[in-house]
PDB file of C-alpha atoms in Angstrom:
ATOM      1  CA  UNK Z   1     108.779  73.235  83.132  1.00 45.00           C
ATOM      2  CA  UNK Z   2     110.824  76.010  84.758  1.00 53.00           C
ATOM      3  CA  UNK Z   3     108.728  78.015  87.190  1.00 55.00           C
ATOM      4  CA  UNK Z   4     106.568  75.037  88.158  1.00 53.00           C
ATOM      5  CA  UNK Z   5     103.788  75.277  85.565  1.00 58.00           C
ATOM      6  CA  UNK Z   6     103.016  73.521  82.348  1.00 62.00           C
ATOM      7  CA  UNK Z   7     101.812  75.224  79.164  1.00 61.00           C
ATOM      8  CA  UNK Z   8      98.071  75.831  79.259  1.00 65.00           C
ATOM      9  CA  UNK Z   9      97.794  75.327  83.021  1.00 66.00           C
ATOM     10  CA  UNK Z  10      97.046  78.985  83.871  1.00 70.00           C
ATOM     11  CA  UNK Z  11      93.451  79.736  84.796  1.00 82.00           C
ATOM     12  CA  UNK Z  12      91.511  82.508  83.067  1.00 80.00           C
ATOM     13  CA  UNK Z  13      91.767  84.623  86.251  1.00 79.00           C
ATOM     14  CA  UNK Z  14      95.560  84.257  86.286  1.00 80.00           C
ATOM     15  CA  UNK Z  15      95.753  85.277  82.625  1.00 81.00           C
ATOM     16  CA  UNK Z  16      93.471  88.299  83.131  1.00 81.00           C
ATOM     17  CA  UNK Z  17      95.498  89.433  86.139  1.00 84.00           C
ATOM     18  CA  UNK Z  18      98.562  89.688  83.882  1.00 84.00           C
ATOM     19  CA  UNK Z  19      96.900  91.929  81.274  1.00 85.00           C
ATOM     20  CA  UNK Z  20      97.456  95.700  81.279  1.00 84.00           C
ATOM     21  CA  UNK Z  21      94.633  97.736  82.804  1.00 84.00           C
ATOM     22  CA  UNK Z  22      94.399 100.319  80.016  1.00 86.00           C
ATOM     23  CA  UNK Z  23      96.021 101.697  76.901  1.00 86.00           C
ATOM     24  CA  UNK Z  24      96.480 105.458  76.551  1.00 87.00           C
ATOM     25  CA  UNK Z  25      97.865 107.738  73.876  1.00 86.00           C
ATOM     26  CA  UNK Z  26      98.352 111.296  75.109  1.00 82.00           C
ATOM     27  CA  UNK Z  27     100.084 113.564  72.572  1.00 76.00           C
ATOM     28  CA  UNK Z  28     101.563 116.945  73.475  1.00 80.00           C
ATOM     29  CA  UNK Z  29      98.914 119.579  72.852  1.00 75.00           C
ATOM     30  CA  UNK Z  30      99.290 123.304  72.266  1.00 83.00           C
ATOM     31  CA  UNK Z  31      96.382 125.522  73.243  1.00 90.00           C
ATOM     32  CA  UNK Z  32      94.191 126.191  70.218  1.00 92.00           C
ATOM     33  CA  UNK Z  33      90.601 126.847  69.248  1.00 94.00           C
ATOM     34  CA  UNK Z  34      88.133 124.822  71.326  1.00 96.00           C
ATOM     35  CA  UNK Z  35      84.642 123.434  70.854  1.00 97.00           C
ATOM     36  CA  UNK Z  36      81.695 124.977  72.647  1.00 98.00           C
ATOM     37  CA  UNK Z  37      80.901 122.966  75.842  1.00 97.00           C
ATOM     38  CA  UNK Z  38      77.943 121.045  74.370  1.00 97.00           C
ATOM     39  CA  UNK Z  39      79.838 120.129  71.211  1.00 97.00           C
ATOM     40  CA  UNK Z  40      82.882 119.125  73.285  1.00 96.00           C
ATOM     41  CA  UNK Z  41      80.734 116.707  75.311  1.00 96.00           C
ATOM     42  CA  UNK Z  42      79.280 115.194  72.130  1.00 94.00           C
ATOM     43  CA  UNK Z  43      82.775 114.697  70.648  1.00 93.00           C
ATOM     44  CA  UNK Z  44      84.565 113.599  73.831  1.00 92.00           C
ATOM     45  CA  UNK Z  45      87.221 116.303  73.496  1.00 92.00           C
ATOM     46  CA  UNK Z  46      87.535 120.062  73.799  1.00 93.00           C
ATOM     47  CA  UNK Z  47      90.056 120.281  70.957  1.00 91.00           C
ATOM     48  CA  UNK Z  48      88.909 119.742  67.348  1.00 94.00           C
ATOM     49  CA  UNK Z  49      92.360 118.442  66.341  1.00 89.00           C
ATOM     50  CA  UNK Z  50      91.978 115.601  68.879  1.00 88.00           C
ATOM     51  CA  UNK Z  51      88.591 114.519  67.537  1.00 93.00           C
ATOM     52  CA  UNK Z  52      89.960 111.269  66.121  1.00 90.00           C
ATOM     53  CA  UNK Z  53      88.507 107.765  65.841  1.00 82.00           C
ATOM     54  CA  UNK Z  54      89.632 105.224  68.446  1.00 80.00           C
ATOM     55  CA  UNK Z  55      91.128 102.269  66.592  1.00 79.00           C
ATOM     56  CA  UNK Z  56      91.645 100.040  69.630  1.00 79.00           C
ATOM     57  CA  UNK Z  57      95.333  99.491  68.944  1.00 73.00           C
ATOM     58  CA  UNK Z  58      94.809  98.487  65.310  1.00 68.00           C
ATOM     59  CA  UNK Z  59      97.951  98.708  63.213  1.00 67.00           C
ATOM     60  CA  UNK Z  60      97.935 101.243  60.432  1.00 59.00           C
TER      61      UNK Z  60
END
């Protein structure tokens, strides 16, 4: 095969090393009403409009 490897010959470590570290979605945000500090910590965001479920890259 070109590149010196055959299909299926990569080790798990080699495959993992080629995966992206993280996936982020960061929309533009205008300043708006915010949660109180305790509620913000419980929800994981200061902004109520960003209190959305994480779908893990699921297609809609």
